[in-house]
Tab-separated table of C-alpha atoms and ligand atoms in Angstrom:
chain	number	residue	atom	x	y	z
A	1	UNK	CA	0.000	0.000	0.000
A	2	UNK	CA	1.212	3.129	-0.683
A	3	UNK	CA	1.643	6.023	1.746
A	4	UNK	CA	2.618	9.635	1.995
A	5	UNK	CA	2.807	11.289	5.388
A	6	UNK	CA	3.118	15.114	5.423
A	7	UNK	CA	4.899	16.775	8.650
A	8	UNK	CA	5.311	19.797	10.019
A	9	UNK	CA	2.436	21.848	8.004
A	10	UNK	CA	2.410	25.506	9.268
A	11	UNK	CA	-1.420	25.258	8.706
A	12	UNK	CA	-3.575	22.580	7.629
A	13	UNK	CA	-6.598	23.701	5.895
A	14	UNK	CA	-9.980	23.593	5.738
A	15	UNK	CA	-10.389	19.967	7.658
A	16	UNK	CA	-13.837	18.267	8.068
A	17	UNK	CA	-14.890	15.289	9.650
A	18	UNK	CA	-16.697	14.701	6.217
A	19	UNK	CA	-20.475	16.277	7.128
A	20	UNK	CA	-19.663	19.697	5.820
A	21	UNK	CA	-21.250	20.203	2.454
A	22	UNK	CA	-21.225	23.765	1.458
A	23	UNK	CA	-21.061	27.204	3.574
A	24	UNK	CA	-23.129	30.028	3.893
A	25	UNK	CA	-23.212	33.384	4.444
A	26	UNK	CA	-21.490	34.563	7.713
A	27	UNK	CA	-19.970	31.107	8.282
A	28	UNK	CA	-18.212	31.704	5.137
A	29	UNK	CA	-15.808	34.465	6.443
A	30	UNK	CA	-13.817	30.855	8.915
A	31	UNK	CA	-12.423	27.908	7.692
A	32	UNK	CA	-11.824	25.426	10.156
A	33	UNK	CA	-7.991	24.650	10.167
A	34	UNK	CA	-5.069	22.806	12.426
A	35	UNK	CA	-2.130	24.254	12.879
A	36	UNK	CA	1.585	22.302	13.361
A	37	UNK	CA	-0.292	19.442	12.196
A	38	UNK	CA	0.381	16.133	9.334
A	39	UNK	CA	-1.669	14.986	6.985
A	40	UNK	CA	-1.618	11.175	5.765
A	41	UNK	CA	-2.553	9.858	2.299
A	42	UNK	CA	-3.042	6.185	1.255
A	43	UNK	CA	-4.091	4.756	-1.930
A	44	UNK	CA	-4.459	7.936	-3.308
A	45	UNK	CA	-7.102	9.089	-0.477
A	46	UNK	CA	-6.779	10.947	2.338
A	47	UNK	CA	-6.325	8.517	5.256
A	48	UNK	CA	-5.867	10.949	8.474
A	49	UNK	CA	-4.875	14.328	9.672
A	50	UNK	CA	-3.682	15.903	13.150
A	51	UNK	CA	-1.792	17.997	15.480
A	52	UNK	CA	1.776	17.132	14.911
A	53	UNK	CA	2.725	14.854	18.126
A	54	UNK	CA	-0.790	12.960	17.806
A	55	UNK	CA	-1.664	9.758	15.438
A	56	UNK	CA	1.005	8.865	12.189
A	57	UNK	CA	4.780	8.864	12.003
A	58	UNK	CA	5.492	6.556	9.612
A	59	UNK	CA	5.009	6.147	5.945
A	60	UNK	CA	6.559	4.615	2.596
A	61	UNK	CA	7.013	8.635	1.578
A	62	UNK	CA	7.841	11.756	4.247
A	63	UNK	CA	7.533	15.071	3.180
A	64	UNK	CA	8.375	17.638	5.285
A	65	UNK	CA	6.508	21.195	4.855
A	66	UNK	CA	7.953	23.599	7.306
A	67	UNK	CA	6.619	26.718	6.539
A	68	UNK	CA	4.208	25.657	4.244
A	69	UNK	CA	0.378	25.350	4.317
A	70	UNK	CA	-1.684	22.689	2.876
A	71	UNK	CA	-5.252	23.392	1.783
A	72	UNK	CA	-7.872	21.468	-0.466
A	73	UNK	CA	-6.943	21.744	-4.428
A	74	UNK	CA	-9.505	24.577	-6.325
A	75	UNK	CA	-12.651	23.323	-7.295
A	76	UNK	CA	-13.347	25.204	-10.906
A	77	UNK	CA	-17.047	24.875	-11.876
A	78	UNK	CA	-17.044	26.671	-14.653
A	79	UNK	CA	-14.983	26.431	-17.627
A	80	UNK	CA	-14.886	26.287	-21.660
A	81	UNK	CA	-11.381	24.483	-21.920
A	82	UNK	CA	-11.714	22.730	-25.395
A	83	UNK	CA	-11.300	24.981	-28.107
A	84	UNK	CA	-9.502	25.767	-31.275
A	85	UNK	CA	-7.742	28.797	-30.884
A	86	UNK	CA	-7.210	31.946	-29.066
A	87	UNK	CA	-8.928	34.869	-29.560
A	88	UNK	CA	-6.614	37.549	-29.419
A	89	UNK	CA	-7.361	39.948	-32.204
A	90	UNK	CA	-10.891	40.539	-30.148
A	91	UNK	CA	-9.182	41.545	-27.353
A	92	UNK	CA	-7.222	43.839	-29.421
A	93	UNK	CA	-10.109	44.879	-31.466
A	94	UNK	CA	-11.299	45.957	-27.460
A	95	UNK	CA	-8.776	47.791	-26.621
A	96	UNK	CA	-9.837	50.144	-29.616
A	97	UNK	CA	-12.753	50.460	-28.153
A	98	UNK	CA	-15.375	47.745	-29.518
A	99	UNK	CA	-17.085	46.239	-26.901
A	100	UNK	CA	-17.585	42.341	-26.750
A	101	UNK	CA	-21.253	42.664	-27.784
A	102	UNK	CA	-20.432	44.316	-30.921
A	103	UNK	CA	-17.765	42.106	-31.582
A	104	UNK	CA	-19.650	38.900	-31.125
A	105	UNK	CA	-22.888	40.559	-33.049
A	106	UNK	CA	-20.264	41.415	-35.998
A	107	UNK	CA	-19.356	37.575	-36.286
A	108	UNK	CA	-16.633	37.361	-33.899
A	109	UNK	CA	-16.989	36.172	-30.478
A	110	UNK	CA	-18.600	32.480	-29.825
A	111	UNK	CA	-19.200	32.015	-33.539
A	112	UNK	CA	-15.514	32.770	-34.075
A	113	UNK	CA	-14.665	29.847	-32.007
A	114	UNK	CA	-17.504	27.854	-33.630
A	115	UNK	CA	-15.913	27.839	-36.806
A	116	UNK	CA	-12.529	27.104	-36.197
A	117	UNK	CA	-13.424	23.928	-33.610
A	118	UNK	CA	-15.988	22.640	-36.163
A	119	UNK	CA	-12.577	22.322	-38.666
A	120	UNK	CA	-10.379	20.990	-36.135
A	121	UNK	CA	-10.298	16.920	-35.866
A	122	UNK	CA	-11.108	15.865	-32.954
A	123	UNK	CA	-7.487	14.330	-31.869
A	124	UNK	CA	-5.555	17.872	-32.481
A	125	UNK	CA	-8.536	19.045	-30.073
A	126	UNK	CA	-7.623	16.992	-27.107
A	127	UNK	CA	-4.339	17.526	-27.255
A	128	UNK	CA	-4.877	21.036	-27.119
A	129	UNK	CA	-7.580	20.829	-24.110
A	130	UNK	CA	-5.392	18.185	-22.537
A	131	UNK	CA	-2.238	20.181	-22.491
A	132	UNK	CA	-4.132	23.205	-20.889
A	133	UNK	CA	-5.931	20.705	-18.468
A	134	UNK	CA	-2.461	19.749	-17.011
A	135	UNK	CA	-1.666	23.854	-16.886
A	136	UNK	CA	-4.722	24.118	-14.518
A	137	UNK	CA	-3.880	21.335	-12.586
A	138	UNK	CA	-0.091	22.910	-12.008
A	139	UNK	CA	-1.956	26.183	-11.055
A	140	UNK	CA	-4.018	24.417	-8.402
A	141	UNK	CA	-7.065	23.164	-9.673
A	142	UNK	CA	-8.255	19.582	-8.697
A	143	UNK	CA	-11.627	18.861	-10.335
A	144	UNK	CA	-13.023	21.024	-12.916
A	145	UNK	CA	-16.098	21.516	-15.087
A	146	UNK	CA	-16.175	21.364	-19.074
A	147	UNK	CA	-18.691	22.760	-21.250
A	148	UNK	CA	-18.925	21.742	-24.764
A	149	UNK	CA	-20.711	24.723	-26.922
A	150	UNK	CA	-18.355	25.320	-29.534
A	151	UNK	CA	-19.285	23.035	-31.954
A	152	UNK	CA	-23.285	24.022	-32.370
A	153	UNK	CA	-24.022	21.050	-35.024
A	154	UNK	CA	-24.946	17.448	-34.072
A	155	UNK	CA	-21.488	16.454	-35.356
A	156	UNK	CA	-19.056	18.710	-33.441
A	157	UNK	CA	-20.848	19.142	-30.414
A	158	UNK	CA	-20.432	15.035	-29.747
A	159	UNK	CA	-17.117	15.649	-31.055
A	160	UNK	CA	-16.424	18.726	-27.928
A	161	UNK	CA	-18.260	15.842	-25.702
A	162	UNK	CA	-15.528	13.258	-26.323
A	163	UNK	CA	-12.728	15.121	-26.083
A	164	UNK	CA	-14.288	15.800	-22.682
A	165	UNK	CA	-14.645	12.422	-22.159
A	166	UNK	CA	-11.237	11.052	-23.302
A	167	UNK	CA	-9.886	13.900	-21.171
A	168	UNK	CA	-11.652	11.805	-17.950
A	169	UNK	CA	-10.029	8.834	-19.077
A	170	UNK	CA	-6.347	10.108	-19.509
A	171	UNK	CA	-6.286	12.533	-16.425
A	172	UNK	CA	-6.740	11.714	-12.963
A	173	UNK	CA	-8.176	15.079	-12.427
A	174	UNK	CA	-12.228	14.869	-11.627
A	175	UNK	CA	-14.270	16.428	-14.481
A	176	UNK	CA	-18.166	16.627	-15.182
A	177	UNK	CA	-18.954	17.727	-18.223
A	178	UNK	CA	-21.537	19.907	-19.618
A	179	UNK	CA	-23.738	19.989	-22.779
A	180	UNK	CA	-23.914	23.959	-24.259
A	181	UNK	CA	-25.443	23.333	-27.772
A	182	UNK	CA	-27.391	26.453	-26.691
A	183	UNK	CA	-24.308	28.865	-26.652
A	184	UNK	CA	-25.430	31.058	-29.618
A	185	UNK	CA	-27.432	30.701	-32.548
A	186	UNK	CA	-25.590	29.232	-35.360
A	187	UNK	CA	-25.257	31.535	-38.523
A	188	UNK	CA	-27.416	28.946	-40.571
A	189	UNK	CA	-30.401	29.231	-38.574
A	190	UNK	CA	-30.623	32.827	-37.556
A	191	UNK	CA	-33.814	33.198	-39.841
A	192	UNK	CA	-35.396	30.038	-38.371
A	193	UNK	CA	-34.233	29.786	-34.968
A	194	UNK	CA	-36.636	27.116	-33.482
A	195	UNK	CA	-35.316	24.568	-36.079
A	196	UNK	CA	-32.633	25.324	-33.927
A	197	UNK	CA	-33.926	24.613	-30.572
A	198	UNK	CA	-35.730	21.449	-31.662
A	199	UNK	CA	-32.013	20.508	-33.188
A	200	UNK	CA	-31.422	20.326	-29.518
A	201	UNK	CA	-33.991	18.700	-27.784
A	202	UNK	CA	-35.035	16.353	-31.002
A	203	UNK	CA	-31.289	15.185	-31.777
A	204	UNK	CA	-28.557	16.524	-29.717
A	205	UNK	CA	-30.212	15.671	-26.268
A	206	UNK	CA	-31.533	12.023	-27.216
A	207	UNK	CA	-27.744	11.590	-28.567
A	208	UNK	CA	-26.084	12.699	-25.514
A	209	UNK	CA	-28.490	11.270	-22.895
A	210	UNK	CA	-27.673	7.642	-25.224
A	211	UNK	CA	-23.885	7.659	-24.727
A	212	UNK	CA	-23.787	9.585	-21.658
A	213	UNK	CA	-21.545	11.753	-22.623
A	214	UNK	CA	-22.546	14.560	-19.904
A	215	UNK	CA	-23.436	15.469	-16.495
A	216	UNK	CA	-25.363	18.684	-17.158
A	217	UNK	CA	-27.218	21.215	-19.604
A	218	UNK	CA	-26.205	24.693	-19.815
A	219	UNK	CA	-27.933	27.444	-22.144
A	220	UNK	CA	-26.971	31.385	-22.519
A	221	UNK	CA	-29.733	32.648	-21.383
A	222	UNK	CA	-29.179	36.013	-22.489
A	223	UNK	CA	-30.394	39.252	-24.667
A	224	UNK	CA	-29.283	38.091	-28.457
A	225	UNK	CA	-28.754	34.640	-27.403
A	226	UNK	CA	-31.267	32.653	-25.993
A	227	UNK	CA	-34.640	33.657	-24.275
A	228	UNK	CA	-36.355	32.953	-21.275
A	229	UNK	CA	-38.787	30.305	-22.907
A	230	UNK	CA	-36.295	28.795	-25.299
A	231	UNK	CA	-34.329	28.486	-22.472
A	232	UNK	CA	-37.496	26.896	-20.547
A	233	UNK	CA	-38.071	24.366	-23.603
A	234	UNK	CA	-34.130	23.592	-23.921
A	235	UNK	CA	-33.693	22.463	-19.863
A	236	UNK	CA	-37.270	20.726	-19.701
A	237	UNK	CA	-36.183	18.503	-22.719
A	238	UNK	CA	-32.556	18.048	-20.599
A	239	UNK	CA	-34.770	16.734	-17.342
A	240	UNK	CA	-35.724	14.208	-19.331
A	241	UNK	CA	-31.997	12.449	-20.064
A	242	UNK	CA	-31.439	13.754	-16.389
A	243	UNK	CA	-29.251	16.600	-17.322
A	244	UNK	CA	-29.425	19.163	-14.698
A	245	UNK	CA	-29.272	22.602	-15.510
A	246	UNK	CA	-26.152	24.693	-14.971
A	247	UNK	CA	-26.642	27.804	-16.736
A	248	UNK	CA	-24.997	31.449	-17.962
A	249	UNK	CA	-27.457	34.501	-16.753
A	250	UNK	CA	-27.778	38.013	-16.188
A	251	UNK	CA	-24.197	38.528	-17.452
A	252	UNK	CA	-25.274	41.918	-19.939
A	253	UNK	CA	-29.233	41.684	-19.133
A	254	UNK	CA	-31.469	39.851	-16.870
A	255	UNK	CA	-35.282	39.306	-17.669
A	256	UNK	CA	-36.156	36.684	-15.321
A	257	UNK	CA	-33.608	33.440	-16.404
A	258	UNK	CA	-32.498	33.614	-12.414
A	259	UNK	CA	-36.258	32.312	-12.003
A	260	UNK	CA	-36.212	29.884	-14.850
A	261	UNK	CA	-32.849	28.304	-13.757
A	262	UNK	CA	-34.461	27.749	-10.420
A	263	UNK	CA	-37.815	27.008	-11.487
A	264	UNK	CA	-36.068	24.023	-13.362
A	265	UNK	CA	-33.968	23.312	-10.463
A	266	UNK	CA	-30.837	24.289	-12.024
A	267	UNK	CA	-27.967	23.083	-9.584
A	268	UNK	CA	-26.081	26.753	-10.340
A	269	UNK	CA	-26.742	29.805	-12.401
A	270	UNK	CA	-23.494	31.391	-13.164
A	271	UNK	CA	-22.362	35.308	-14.045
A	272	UNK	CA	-24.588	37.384	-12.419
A	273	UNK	CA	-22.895	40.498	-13.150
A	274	UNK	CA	-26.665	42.195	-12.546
A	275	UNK	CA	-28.654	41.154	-9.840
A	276	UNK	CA	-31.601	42.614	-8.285
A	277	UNK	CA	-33.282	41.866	-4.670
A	278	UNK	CA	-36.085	40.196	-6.244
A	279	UNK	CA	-33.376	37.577	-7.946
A	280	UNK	CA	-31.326	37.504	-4.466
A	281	UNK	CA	-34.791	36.596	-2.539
A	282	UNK	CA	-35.776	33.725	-5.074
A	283	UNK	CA	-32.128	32.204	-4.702
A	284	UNK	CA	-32.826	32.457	-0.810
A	285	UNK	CA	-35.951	30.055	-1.298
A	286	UNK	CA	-34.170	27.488	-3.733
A	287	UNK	CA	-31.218	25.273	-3.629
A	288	UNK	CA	-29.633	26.698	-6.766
A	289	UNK	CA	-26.244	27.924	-6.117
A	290	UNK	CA	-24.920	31.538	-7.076
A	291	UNK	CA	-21.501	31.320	-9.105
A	292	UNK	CA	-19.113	34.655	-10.091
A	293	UNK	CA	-16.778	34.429	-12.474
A	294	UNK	CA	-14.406	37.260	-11.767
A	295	UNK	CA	-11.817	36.702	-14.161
A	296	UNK	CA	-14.483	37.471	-17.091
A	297	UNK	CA	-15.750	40.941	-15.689
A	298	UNK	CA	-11.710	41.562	-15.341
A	299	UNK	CA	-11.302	40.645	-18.849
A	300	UNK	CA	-13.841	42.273	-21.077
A	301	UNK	CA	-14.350	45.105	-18.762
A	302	UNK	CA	-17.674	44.770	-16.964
A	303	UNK	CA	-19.313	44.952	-13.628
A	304	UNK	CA	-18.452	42.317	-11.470
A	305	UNK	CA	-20.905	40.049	-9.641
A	306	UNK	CA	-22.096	41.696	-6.345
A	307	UNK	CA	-20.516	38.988	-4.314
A	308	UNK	CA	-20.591	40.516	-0.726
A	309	UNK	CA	-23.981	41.575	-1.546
A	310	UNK	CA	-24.934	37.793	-2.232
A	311	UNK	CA	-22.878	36.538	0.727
A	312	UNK	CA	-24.167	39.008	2.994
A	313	UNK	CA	-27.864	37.887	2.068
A	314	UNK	CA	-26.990	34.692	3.843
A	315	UNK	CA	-26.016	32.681	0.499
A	316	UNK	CA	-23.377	30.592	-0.334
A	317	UNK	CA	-21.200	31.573	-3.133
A	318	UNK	CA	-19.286	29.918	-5.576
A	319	UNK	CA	-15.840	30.826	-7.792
A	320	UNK	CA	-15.286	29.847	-11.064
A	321	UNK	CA	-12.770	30.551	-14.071
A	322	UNK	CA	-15.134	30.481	-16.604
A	323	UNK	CA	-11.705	29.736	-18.419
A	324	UNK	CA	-12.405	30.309	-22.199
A	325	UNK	CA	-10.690	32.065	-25.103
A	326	UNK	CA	-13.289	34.690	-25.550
A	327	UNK	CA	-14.431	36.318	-22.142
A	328	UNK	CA	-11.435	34.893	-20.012
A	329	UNK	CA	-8.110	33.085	-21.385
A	330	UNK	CA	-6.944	31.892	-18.169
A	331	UNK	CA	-8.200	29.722	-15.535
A	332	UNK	CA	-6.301	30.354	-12.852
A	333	UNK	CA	-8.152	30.049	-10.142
A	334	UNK	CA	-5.708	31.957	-7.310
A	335	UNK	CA	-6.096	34.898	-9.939
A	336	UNK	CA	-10.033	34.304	-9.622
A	337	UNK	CA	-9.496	34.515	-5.352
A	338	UNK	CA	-7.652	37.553	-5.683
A	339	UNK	CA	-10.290	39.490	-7.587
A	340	UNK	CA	-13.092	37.979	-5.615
A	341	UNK	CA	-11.395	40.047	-2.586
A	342	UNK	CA	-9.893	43.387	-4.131
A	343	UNK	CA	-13.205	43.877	-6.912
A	344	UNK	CA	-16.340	41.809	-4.828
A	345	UNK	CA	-14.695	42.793	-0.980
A	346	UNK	CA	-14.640	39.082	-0.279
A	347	UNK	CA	-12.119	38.528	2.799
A	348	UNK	CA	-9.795	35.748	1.589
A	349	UNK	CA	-11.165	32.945	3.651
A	350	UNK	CA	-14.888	33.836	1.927
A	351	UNK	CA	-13.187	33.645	-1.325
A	352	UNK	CA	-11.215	30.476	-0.918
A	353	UNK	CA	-14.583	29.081	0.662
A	354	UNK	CA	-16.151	29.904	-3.009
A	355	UNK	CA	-13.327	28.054	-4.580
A	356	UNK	CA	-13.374	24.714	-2.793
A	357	UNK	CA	-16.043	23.111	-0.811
A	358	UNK	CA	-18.255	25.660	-2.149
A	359	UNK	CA	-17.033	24.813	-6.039
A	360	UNK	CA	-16.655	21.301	-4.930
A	361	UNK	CA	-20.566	21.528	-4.133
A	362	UNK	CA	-20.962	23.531	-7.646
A	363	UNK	CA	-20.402	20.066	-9.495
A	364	UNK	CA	-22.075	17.424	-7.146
A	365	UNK	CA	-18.602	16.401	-5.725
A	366	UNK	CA	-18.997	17.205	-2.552
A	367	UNK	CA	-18.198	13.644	-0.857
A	368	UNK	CA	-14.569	13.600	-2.864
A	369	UNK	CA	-13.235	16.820	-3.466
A	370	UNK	CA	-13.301	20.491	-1.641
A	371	UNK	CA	-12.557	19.516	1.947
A	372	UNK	CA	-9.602	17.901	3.884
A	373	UNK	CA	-11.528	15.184	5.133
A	374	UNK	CA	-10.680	11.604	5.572
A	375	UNK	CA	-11.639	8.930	2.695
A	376	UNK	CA	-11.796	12.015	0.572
A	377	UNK	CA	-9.435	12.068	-2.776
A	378	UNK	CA	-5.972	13.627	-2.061
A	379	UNK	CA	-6.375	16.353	-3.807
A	380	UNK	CA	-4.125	18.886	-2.465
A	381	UNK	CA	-2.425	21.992	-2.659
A	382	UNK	CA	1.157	22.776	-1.012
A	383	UNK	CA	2.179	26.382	-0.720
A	384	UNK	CA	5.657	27.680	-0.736
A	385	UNK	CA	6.739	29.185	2.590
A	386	UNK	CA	4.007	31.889	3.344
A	387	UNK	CA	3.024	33.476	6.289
A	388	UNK	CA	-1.038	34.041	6.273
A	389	UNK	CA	-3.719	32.442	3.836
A	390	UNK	CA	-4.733	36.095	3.058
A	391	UNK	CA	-1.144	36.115	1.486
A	392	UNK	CA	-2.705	33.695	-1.840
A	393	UNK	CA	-4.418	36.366	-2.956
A	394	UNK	CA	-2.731	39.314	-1.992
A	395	UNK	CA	0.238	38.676	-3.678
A	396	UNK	CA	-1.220	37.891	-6.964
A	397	UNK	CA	0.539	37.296	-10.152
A	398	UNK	CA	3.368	35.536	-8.022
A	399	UNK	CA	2.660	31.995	-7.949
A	400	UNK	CA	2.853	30.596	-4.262
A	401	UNK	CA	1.878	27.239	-4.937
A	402	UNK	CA	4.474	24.684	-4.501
A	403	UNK	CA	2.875	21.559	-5.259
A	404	UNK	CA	-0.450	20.330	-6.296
A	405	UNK	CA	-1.317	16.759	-6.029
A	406	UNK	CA	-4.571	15.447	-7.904
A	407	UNK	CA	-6.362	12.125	-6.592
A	408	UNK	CA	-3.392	11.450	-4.731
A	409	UNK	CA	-0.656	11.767	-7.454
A	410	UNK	CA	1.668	14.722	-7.982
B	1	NIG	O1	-19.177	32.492	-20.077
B	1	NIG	N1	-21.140	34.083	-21.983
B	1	NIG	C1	-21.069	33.081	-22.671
B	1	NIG	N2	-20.054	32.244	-22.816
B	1	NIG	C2	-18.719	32.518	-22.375
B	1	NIG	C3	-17.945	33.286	-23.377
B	1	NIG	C4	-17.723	32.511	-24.577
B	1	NIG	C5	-16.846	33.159	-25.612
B	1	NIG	O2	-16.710	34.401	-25.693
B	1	NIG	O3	-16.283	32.383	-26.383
B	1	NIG	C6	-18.737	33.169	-21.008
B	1	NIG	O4	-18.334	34.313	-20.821
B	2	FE	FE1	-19.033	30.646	-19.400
């Protein structure tokens, strides 16, 4: 059997006997921790954690982390990690003042990437996702979220799906993925746009619900994208293959998708840039979980998602990347922490809440992931020498991760 027995950690944490699920509100500003303590992993799990002086001193590997603080790996809900190419002429095309709107409704943006994935074969497209995958994983990031929504035809959509899938098999990272045929509208059906929609539910669904090739259904339920009811018709069709919904609103608009997502019990509904008390209340009454993606209102320049605002309501909230080539190229999720304190006033122990049991929650994987609790995957994080946990994100851009280890392997 094999065993690793870390010594000597300055802090451990964000330890849990295993019963903590998510956090809300107030209790989101502690996270429980011990300090001087070891941490011991066999077969890849977590098998037991202390006070140094208490429980394990022997095992096949020491490591000694002096200094150092161990906490759970990030937990990114949220991402768009297979695609083509990157987008950087948009962001230059920004810069000169074009917003993203008016680049997307000029043919850039989402169809952009449409039309380069649909071109790419399928291998050169995991290799690509895969190699960015194992950047993630050296940033941090121990189970992650992929959306496919890219490809908008029967053919390349399935073809996004299995990269997703061949990604599960060659990475021991966890990853659920996500079905986004309703990203945009493709250019051949603008005129008839519920051919579109039945595309979905008729073919793509039945497809993907046959070779269970995801976890959940996202739509963009936005102004120039999708509406309200297609969105309605879209994630009632998805209930049916048992695709829960995990969906994009009130990023540049909101007319009511907040209520749809929960009304369909969507497990998250993600952006939020703008939201109202009305929206706050309804999330109150529901189980659907709130998720900012600060990285994208840093990139293309908009408001960001009234996090304290949210918190302070007595929600929990959750951090994601939303890692994609358009809205945000990177998916660095200590990056993500550090603007969830300076832009949203999270405190850093809210914000690395959001990231990992809350994010862990954010993709039904809860009971492996997001907490230092035994039987859990090792899935674990190892910062350089640091003095404070509010040190992550205040020194951002300077990477203070040391090692990351994913289901128990480094
Ligand atoms: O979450 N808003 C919709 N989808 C992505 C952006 C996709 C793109 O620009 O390629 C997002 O921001
Ligand atoms: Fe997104």
């Amino acid at each position: 059997m094999s065993s690793i027995l870390i010594q000597n950690i300055k802090t451990l944490w964000q330890t849990d006997s295993g019963n903590r699920k998510i956090v809300k509100g107030r209790a989101m500003s502690a996270i429980p921790c011990i300090n001087n303590a070891w941490l011991l992993i066999e077969n890849n799990r977590i098998s037991g954690f202390g006070a140094m002086g208490t429980g394990a001193e022997r095992a096949n590997i020491m490591i000694d982390a002096t200094g150092k603080m161990v906490l759970p790996a990030w937990c990114d809900s949220h991402t768009h990690l297979v695609f083509a190419a990157k987008r950087e002429e948009e962001f230059e095309m920004r810069i000169k003042g074009k917003s993203y709107e008016e680049i997307a409704n000029a043919g850039g943006g989402i169809l952009n990437s449409v039309k380069k994935l649909q071109e790419m074969p399928e291998d050169e497209l995991f290799d690509k996702a895969f190699f960015r995958l194992n950047e993630l994983i050296e940033k941090g990031t121990g189970a992650i979220e992929i959306k496919s929504g890219y490809g908008l035809n029967v053919n390349a959509e399935l073809k996004m799906l299995r990269v997703i899938r061949k990604l599960k098999e060659h990475s021991k990272i966890l990853i659920k993925a996500t079905f986004l045929g309703a990203h945009a509208i493709p250019v051949e059906y603008i005129n008839n746009r519920e051919n579109y929609i039945r595309l979905i539910t008729e073919e793509m669904l039945p497809k993907i619900g046959a070779e269970g090739l995801a976890d959940y259904c996202d739509v963009f339920c936005e102004k120039g994208y999708f509406t309200n009811n297609e969105t309605d018709i879209i994630l009632q069709a998805a209930a049916r293959f048992n695709l829960k919904p995990k969906i994009h609103v009130n990023q540049f608009s909101s007319s009511g998708g907040v209520q749809t997502g929960i009304k369909n019990n969507a497990l998250t509904v993600d952006h939020l840039e703008l939201l109202d008390d009305t929206e706050i209340n309804c999330l109150l009454n529901s189980n659907t979980l709130p998720v900012a993606l600060p990285s994208c209102s840093f990139f293309i320049n908009i408001p960001y998602t009234p996090g304290r605002k949210i918190i302070d309501a007595g929600l929990p909230l959750v951090l994601a990347s939303d890692y994609n080539p358009g809205s945000s190229p990177s998916g660095n999720m200590a990056f993500v922490i550090a603007l969830a304190c300076v832009k949203m006033n999270l405190t850093p122990e809210e914000a690395i809440n959001a990231a990992t049991i809350n994010g862990a929650a954010a993709m039904e994987l809860e009971n492996e992931v997001g907490t230092i609790a035994i039987g859990k995957k090792a899935s674990i994080i190892i910062t350089k020498k640091i003095n404070s946990l509010a040190e992550i994100p205040y020194s951002f851009g300077s990477d203070l991760i040391e090692r990351v280890m994913v289901s128990g392997e480094w």
